[in-house]
Amino acid sequence: MNRPFVSMLVVVASWLIGGCGPIPPKTQHPDAALLQQAQAQQYLPVRPIPRFNPYDVDLNLARLGRDLFTDPRLSSNNKISCASCHLLQGYGTLASRTSVGVNGQGSRNSPTVFNASLNPMQFWDGRALSLAHQLQGPLQNPLEMDSNWPQVLSKLGQDDALSQRVEQVMGQPLSATSITAAIVYFQQQLLTPDANFDRFLRGESELPRAAKAGWDHFQKIGCIQCHQGINVGGNLMQTFGLTYQEQINRNDLGLAELTSKASDDMVFRVPSLRNVVQTGPYFHDGSVDNLGLAVRIMALNQLGKELSEQELSELLAFLASLSAPPPPILALLDDEQTF
């Protein structure tokens, strides 16, 4: 068991109070099965995202989840929804350094919600091991939605049409459990298959020369040691600044903000690189707007490598091959009527 996961044993159950910003943990027992599943998804080969099949989707449930995902009544001031920080028309993220909650505050950059269901852990500090766990954090975090389930249910329970819809679609009453399940189901559909790189992995087409050279660099330089698996990242924790730390902002210590352990200083979840061209700014604090600069920083800080101009250009061409159209489910939900 690697060091970050040992620390996560202590903090993972703090999802009940945690959002995108760090909040002190409560002593609780984590779900050992989820932790085991997360560990099993480390160090896996890169592979393509399966193609979307609309016949595998419950459209009514997905649409219900989308509508709840975009419902500002989940926040205390009725102005902030999940989609406020994870724009569905903006590749599932927010083009600003940090997300801003009901009080105009925020401490970390919003990770994209697209393909998030492929990550075995959520948040920059990896403290939630499922989307259901993750959802509780922003809802209750005072820096984000600043709400709670009794307050949410009091408001949504006055919406007879919504209550009836939940009963009809899910066969259960409106509750924290049904709301969470619907939103999670919607998030699970937010996959972006058919990037050029996916087609390359399936053997259906070749990458352009520069992108293929970038893929070769990506493997030989060592980027793939952390950015791997189906999401090309998102499945393990790593120290930011393994080989060089002089230019790193240490105002946010990552996992150490939860564990108070020096050994967890600057430990963060490795982000997915899918659609990375569209999901800047970069890093946990959104401090870098330029992808080329972000790649240079990572090569130096993580691998001790100063990139040549050609290497950087070819790596950027490879990263561009990870871009895909928005999730097909979004257009499908817009086109169809629920009832």
Coordinates of C-alpha atoms in Angstrom, one line a residue:
M1 CA 0.0 0.0 0.0
N2 CA 1.6 3.3 -1.0
R3 CA 2.0 6.2 1.4
P4 CA -0.8 8.5 0.1
F5 CA -3.3 5.6 0.3
V6 CA -2.3 4.9 3.9
S7 CA -3.1 8.5 4.8
M8 CA -6.4 8.2 2.9
L9 CA -7.5 5.5 5.2
V10 CA -7.8 8.2 7.9
V11 CA -9.5 10.9 5.8
V12 CA -11.6 9.3 3.1
A13 CA -14.8 9.3 5.1
S14 CA -14.6 13.1 5.6
W15 CA -16.6 13.4 2.4
L16 CA -19.6 14.2 4.5
I17 CA -18.2 17.6 5.2
G18 CA -15.6 18.2 2.5
G19 CA -15.8 20.2 -0.7
C20 CA -13.3 21.3 -3.3
G21 CA -11.5 23.3 -0.5
P22 CA -9.7 21.6 2.4
I23 CA -11.7 21.1 5.6
P24 CA -10.5 19.3 8.7
P25 CA -11.4 15.6 8.8
K26 CA -13.7 13.8 11.2
T27 CA -12.6 10.5 12.7
Q28 CA -14.7 7.9 10.8
H29 CA -14.3 4.5 9.4
P30 CA -13.8 4.5 5.6
D31 CA -15.4 2.1 3.2
A32 CA -12.6 -0.6 2.9
A33 CA -14.2 -2.1 -0.2
L34 CA -14.1 1.3 -2.1
L35 CA -10.5 1.8 -1.0
Q36 CA -9.6 -1.6 -2.3
Q37 CA -11.3 -0.9 -5.6
A38 CA -9.4 2.4 -5.9
Q39 CA -6.1 0.8 -5.2
A40 CA -6.8 -1.9 -7.8
Q41 CA -7.1 0.8 -10.5
Q42 CA -3.6 2.1 -10.0
Y43 CA -0.9 1.5 -12.6
L44 CA -3.2 0.2 -15.4
P45 CA -2.4 0.5 -19.1
V46 CA -3.8 3.3 -21.1
R47 CA -6.9 2.2 -23.0
P48 CA -9.8 3.8 -25.0
I49 CA -13.1 4.9 -23.5
P50 CA -15.9 2.7 -24.7
R51 CA -18.2 4.1 -27.4
F52 CA -21.5 5.6 -26.3
N53 CA -24.6 3.3 -26.8
P54 CA -27.8 5.2 -26.3
Y55 CA -29.7 1.9 -25.8
D56 CA -27.7 1.3 -22.6
V57 CA -29.0 4.6 -21.0
D58 CA -32.1 5.2 -19.0
L59 CA -32.9 8.6 -20.6
N60 CA -35.5 9.6 -18.1
L61 CA -33.2 9.0 -15.2
A62 CA -30.3 10.7 -16.9
R63 CA -32.5 13.7 -17.6
L64 CA -33.7 13.8 -14.0
G65 CA -30.1 13.7 -12.9
R66 CA -29.1 16.5 -15.3
D67 CA -32.0 18.7 -14.0
L68 CA -30.9 18.2 -10.4
F69 CA -27.3 18.8 -11.4
T70 CA -28.3 22.2 -12.8
D71 CA -30.7 23.0 -9.9
P72 CA -29.5 26.0 -7.8
R73 CA -31.9 25.0 -5.0
L74 CA -29.3 22.7 -3.8
S75 CA -27.4 25.7 -2.5
S76 CA -28.3 27.9 0.5
N77 CA -28.9 31.0 -1.6
N78 CA -30.6 29.3 -4.5
K79 CA -27.9 30.6 -6.9
I80 CA -25.3 27.9 -7.1
S81 CA -25.8 24.5 -8.8
C82 CA -23.3 21.7 -9.6
A83 CA -23.2 23.1 -13.1
S84 CA -22.1 26.5 -11.8
C85 CA -18.6 25.2 -11.3
H86 CA -18.8 22.3 -13.8
L87 CA -20.2 23.9 -16.9
L88 CA -21.8 21.3 -19.2
Q89 CA -21.1 23.6 -22.2
G90 CA -17.6 24.2 -21.0
Y91 CA -16.1 20.7 -20.9
G92 CA -17.3 20.1 -17.4
T93 CA -15.2 22.7 -15.7
L94 CA -14.9 26.4 -15.1
A95 CA -12.4 28.6 -17.0
S96 CA -11.2 30.4 -13.8
R97 CA -8.5 29.8 -11.3
T98 CA -10.8 28.7 -8.6
S99 CA -14.5 27.9 -8.3
V100 CA -16.6 30.4 -6.3
G101 CA -19.4 29.4 -4.0
V102 CA -22.3 31.2 -2.4
N103 CA -20.1 33.7 -0.5
G104 CA -17.9 34.4 -3.5
Q105 CA -15.0 32.3 -2.1
G106 CA -13.1 29.4 -3.4
S107 CA -9.7 27.8 -2.8
R108 CA -9.1 25.2 -5.6
N109 CA -9.6 24.8 -9.3
S110 CA -12.7 22.9 -10.4
P111 CA -11.7 19.5 -11.9
T112 CA -13.8 18.6 -15.0
V113 CA -16.8 16.4 -14.4
F114 CA -16.4 14.9 -17.8
N115 CA -15.1 11.3 -17.5
A116 CA -14.9 11.8 -13.7
S117 CA -16.8 8.5 -13.2
L118 CA -13.7 6.8 -14.6
N119 CA -11.6 8.1 -11.6
P120 CA -11.5 5.8 -8.6
M121 CA -11.1 8.9 -6.4
Q122 CA -12.4 12.4 -6.5
F123 CA -11.2 15.9 -5.4
W124 CA -7.7 17.2 -5.7
D125 CA -6.8 15.4 -2.4
G126 CA -8.5 12.2 -3.4
R127 CA -10.6 12.0 -0.2
A128 CA -13.8 10.7 -1.9
L129 CA -13.8 7.2 -3.4
S130 CA -17.0 7.5 -5.3
L131 CA -19.1 10.1 -7.0
A132 CA -21.8 9.5 -4.4
H133 CA -19.3 10.4 -1.7
Q134 CA -18.0 13.4 -3.7
L135 CA -21.4 14.9 -4.1
Q136 CA -21.9 15.4 -0.4
G137 CA -18.8 17.6 -0.1
P138 CA -19.8 20.7 -2.2
L139 CA -23.3 20.6 -1.0
Q140 CA -22.3 21.0 2.6
N141 CA -19.0 22.9 2.2
P142 CA -19.5 26.6 3.4
L143 CA -17.2 27.7 0.6
E144 CA -19.4 26.2 -2.0
M145 CA -23.2 25.4 -1.7
D146 CA -23.2 25.9 2.1
S147 CA -26.3 23.8 2.5
N148 CA -27.4 20.5 4.0
W149 CA -29.9 17.7 3.2
P150 CA -32.7 18.9 5.5
Q151 CA -32.6 22.3 3.9
V152 CA -32.5 20.9 0.3
L153 CA -35.3 18.5 0.9
S154 CA -37.4 21.2 2.5
K155 CA -37.1 23.3 -0.7
L156 CA -37.4 20.5 -3.2
G157 CA -40.2 18.8 -1.3
Q158 CA -42.4 21.8 -2.0
D159 CA -42.0 21.0 -5.8
D160 CA -44.9 18.6 -6.3
A161 CA -43.9 18.0 -10.0
L162 CA -40.4 17.1 -9.0
S163 CA -41.5 14.8 -6.2
Q164 CA -43.9 13.0 -8.6
R165 CA -41.2 12.8 -11.3
V166 CA -38.7 11.1 -8.9
E167 CA -41.4 8.6 -7.8
Q168 CA -42.3 7.9 -11.4
V169 CA -38.7 7.6 -12.7
M170 CA -37.0 5.9 -9.7
G171 CA -39.8 4.2 -7.9
Q172 CA -38.8 5.8 -4.6
P173 CA -39.6 9.1 -2.8
L174 CA -37.6 12.3 -3.0
S175 CA -34.7 11.9 -0.6
A176 CA -31.0 12.5 -0.2
T177 CA -30.5 9.0 -1.5
S178 CA -32.6 9.4 -4.6
I179 CA -31.2 12.8 -5.4
T180 CA -27.7 11.6 -5.1
A181 CA -28.4 8.5 -7.2
A182 CA -30.0 10.5 -10.0
I183 CA -27.1 13.0 -10.2
V184 CA -24.5 10.2 -10.0
Y185 CA -26.2 8.4 -12.8
F186 CA -26.2 11.5 -15.0
Q187 CA -22.5 12.0 -14.2
Q188 CA -21.7 8.5 -15.2
Q189 CA -23.0 9.3 -18.7
L190 CA -20.6 12.2 -19.1
L191 CA -18.0 10.3 -21.1
T192 CA -16.1 11.7 -24.1
P193 CA -15.3 8.7 -26.3
D194 CA -13.8 8.9 -29.8
A195 CA -10.8 11.1 -29.3
N196 CA -8.2 10.7 -32.1
F197 CA -6.1 8.8 -29.5
D198 CA -8.9 6.4 -28.7
R199 CA -9.2 5.6 -32.4
F200 CA -5.5 5.1 -32.5
L201 CA -5.6 2.7 -29.5
R202 CA -8.3 0.7 -31.2
G203 CA -6.2 0.4 -34.3
E204 CA -8.7 2.3 -36.4
S205 CA -6.5 5.2 -37.5
E206 CA -3.0 6.5 -37.1
L207 CA -2.0 9.6 -35.1
P208 CA -0.5 12.5 -37.0
R209 CA 3.3 12.4 -37.1
A210 CA 3.8 15.1 -34.4
A211 CA 1.2 13.5 -32.1
K212 CA 2.7 10.0 -32.5
A213 CA 6.1 11.5 -31.6
G214 CA 4.6 13.1 -28.6
W215 CA 3.1 9.8 -27.5
D216 CA 6.5 8.3 -27.8
H217 CA 8.0 11.1 -25.6
F218 CA 5.1 10.7 -23.2
Q219 CA 6.2 7.1 -22.6
K220 CA 10.0 7.5 -22.7
I221 CA 10.2 10.6 -20.6
G222 CA 8.1 9.0 -17.9
C223 CA 4.8 11.0 -18.0
I224 CA 2.9 7.7 -18.3
Q225 CA 4.1 6.6 -14.9
C226 CA 1.4 8.8 -13.4
H227 CA -0.9 9.6 -16.3
Q228 CA -2.1 6.2 -17.2
G229 CA -5.2 4.0 -17.1
I230 CA -8.4 4.7 -19.1
N231 CA -8.5 8.3 -18.1
V232 CA -4.8 9.0 -18.7
G233 CA -4.6 10.0 -15.1
G234 CA -7.0 10.4 -12.2
N235 CA -6.3 7.1 -10.6
L236 CA -3.4 7.7 -8.1
M237 CA -1.9 10.2 -5.7
Q238 CA 1.5 11.8 -6.2
T239 CA 3.7 14.4 -4.7
F240 CA 3.8 17.7 -6.6
G241 CA 7.5 18.5 -6.9
L242 CA 9.3 15.2 -6.9
T243 CA 12.5 16.6 -8.5
Y244 CA 12.2 20.4 -8.3
Q245 CA 10.1 22.5 -5.9
E246 CA 11.4 26.1 -6.0
Q247 CA 8.6 27.4 -8.1
I248 CA 5.8 25.6 -6.3
N249 CA 3.1 27.5 -4.4
R250 CA 2.9 25.9 -1.0
N251 CA -0.1 27.8 0.3
D252 CA -2.1 24.6 -0.3
L253 CA -0.4 21.4 1.0
G254 CA -2.9 19.0 -0.6
L255 CA -3.5 15.8 1.3
A256 CA -1.6 17.2 4.3
E257 CA -4.4 19.8 4.8
L258 CA -6.5 16.8 5.9
T259 CA -4.0 14.6 7.6
S260 CA -1.6 17.2 9.1
K261 CA 1.2 14.8 8.2
A262 CA 4.4 16.2 6.8
S263 CA 4.8 13.1 4.6
D264 CA 1.6 14.2 2.8
D265 CA 2.8 17.7 2.0
M266 CA 2.0 18.5 -1.6
V267 CA 0.4 15.1 -2.3
F268 CA -2.5 15.6 -4.8
R269 CA -4.6 13.3 -7.1
V270 CA -3.0 13.1 -10.5
P271 CA -5.5 14.7 -12.9
S272 CA -6.8 13.1 -16.1
L273 CA -5.3 14.5 -19.3
R274 CA -8.4 13.8 -21.4
N275 CA -9.6 17.1 -23.0
V276 CA -6.8 18.9 -21.2
V277 CA -6.6 21.4 -24.1
Q278 CA -10.2 22.5 -23.2
T279 CA -10.0 22.4 -19.4
G280 CA -7.5 25.1 -18.3
P281 CA -6.3 26.7 -16.2
Y282 CA -4.1 24.1 -14.8
F283 CA -3.0 22.6 -11.4
H284 CA -4.9 22.5 -8.2
D285 CA -4.8 26.2 -7.8
G286 CA -5.4 27.1 -11.4
S287 CA -2.2 29.1 -11.4
V288 CA -1.1 28.3 -15.0
D289 CA -3.2 29.4 -18.0
N290 CA -0.8 28.1 -20.7
L291 CA -0.8 24.4 -21.4
G292 CA 2.8 24.5 -22.8
L293 CA 4.0 26.1 -19.6
A294 CA 2.1 23.6 -17.5
V295 CA 3.8 20.7 -19.5
R296 CA 7.3 22.3 -19.0
I297 CA 6.6 22.7 -15.2
M298 CA 5.5 19.1 -14.9
A299 CA 8.5 17.7 -16.8
L300 CA 10.9 19.6 -14.6
N301 CA 9.1 19.3 -11.3
Q302 CA 8.2 15.6 -11.6
L303 CA 10.8 14.1 -13.9
G304 CA 13.8 16.5 -13.7
K305 CA 13.5 17.0 -17.5
E306 CA 14.0 20.2 -19.4
L307 CA 12.1 19.9 -22.6
S308 CA 13.4 21.0 -26.0
E309 CA 11.1 23.1 -28.2
Q310 CA 10.5 20.1 -30.4
E311 CA 9.7 17.8 -27.5
L312 CA 7.3 20.3 -26.1
S313 CA 5.6 20.9 -29.5
E314 CA 5.2 17.1 -30.0
L315 CA 3.9 16.5 -26.5
L316 CA 1.3 19.2 -27.1
A317 CA 0.3 17.6 -30.3
F318 CA -0.2 14.3 -28.4
L319 CA -2.3 16.1 -25.7
A320 CA -4.5 17.6 -28.4
S321 CA -5.2 14.0 -29.7
L322 CA -6.9 13.4 -26.3
S323 CA -9.6 16.0 -27.1
A324 CA -13.0 14.5 -28.0
P325 CA -16.4 16.0 -28.7
P326 CA -18.6 16.7 -25.7
P327 CA -20.5 13.7 -24.1
P328 CA -23.1 12.4 -26.6
I329 CA -25.6 12.2 -23.9
L330 CA -26.0 16.0 -23.6
A331 CA -27.3 16.4 -27.2
L332 CA -29.5 13.4 -26.8
L333 CA -31.1 14.7 -23.6
D334 CA -31.7 18.1 -25.3
D335 CA -33.4 16.4 -28.2
E336 CA -35.8 14.0 -26.3
Q337 CA -38.8 14.8 -24.2
T338 CA -39.0 13.2 -20.8
F339 CA -42.7 12.3 -20.7

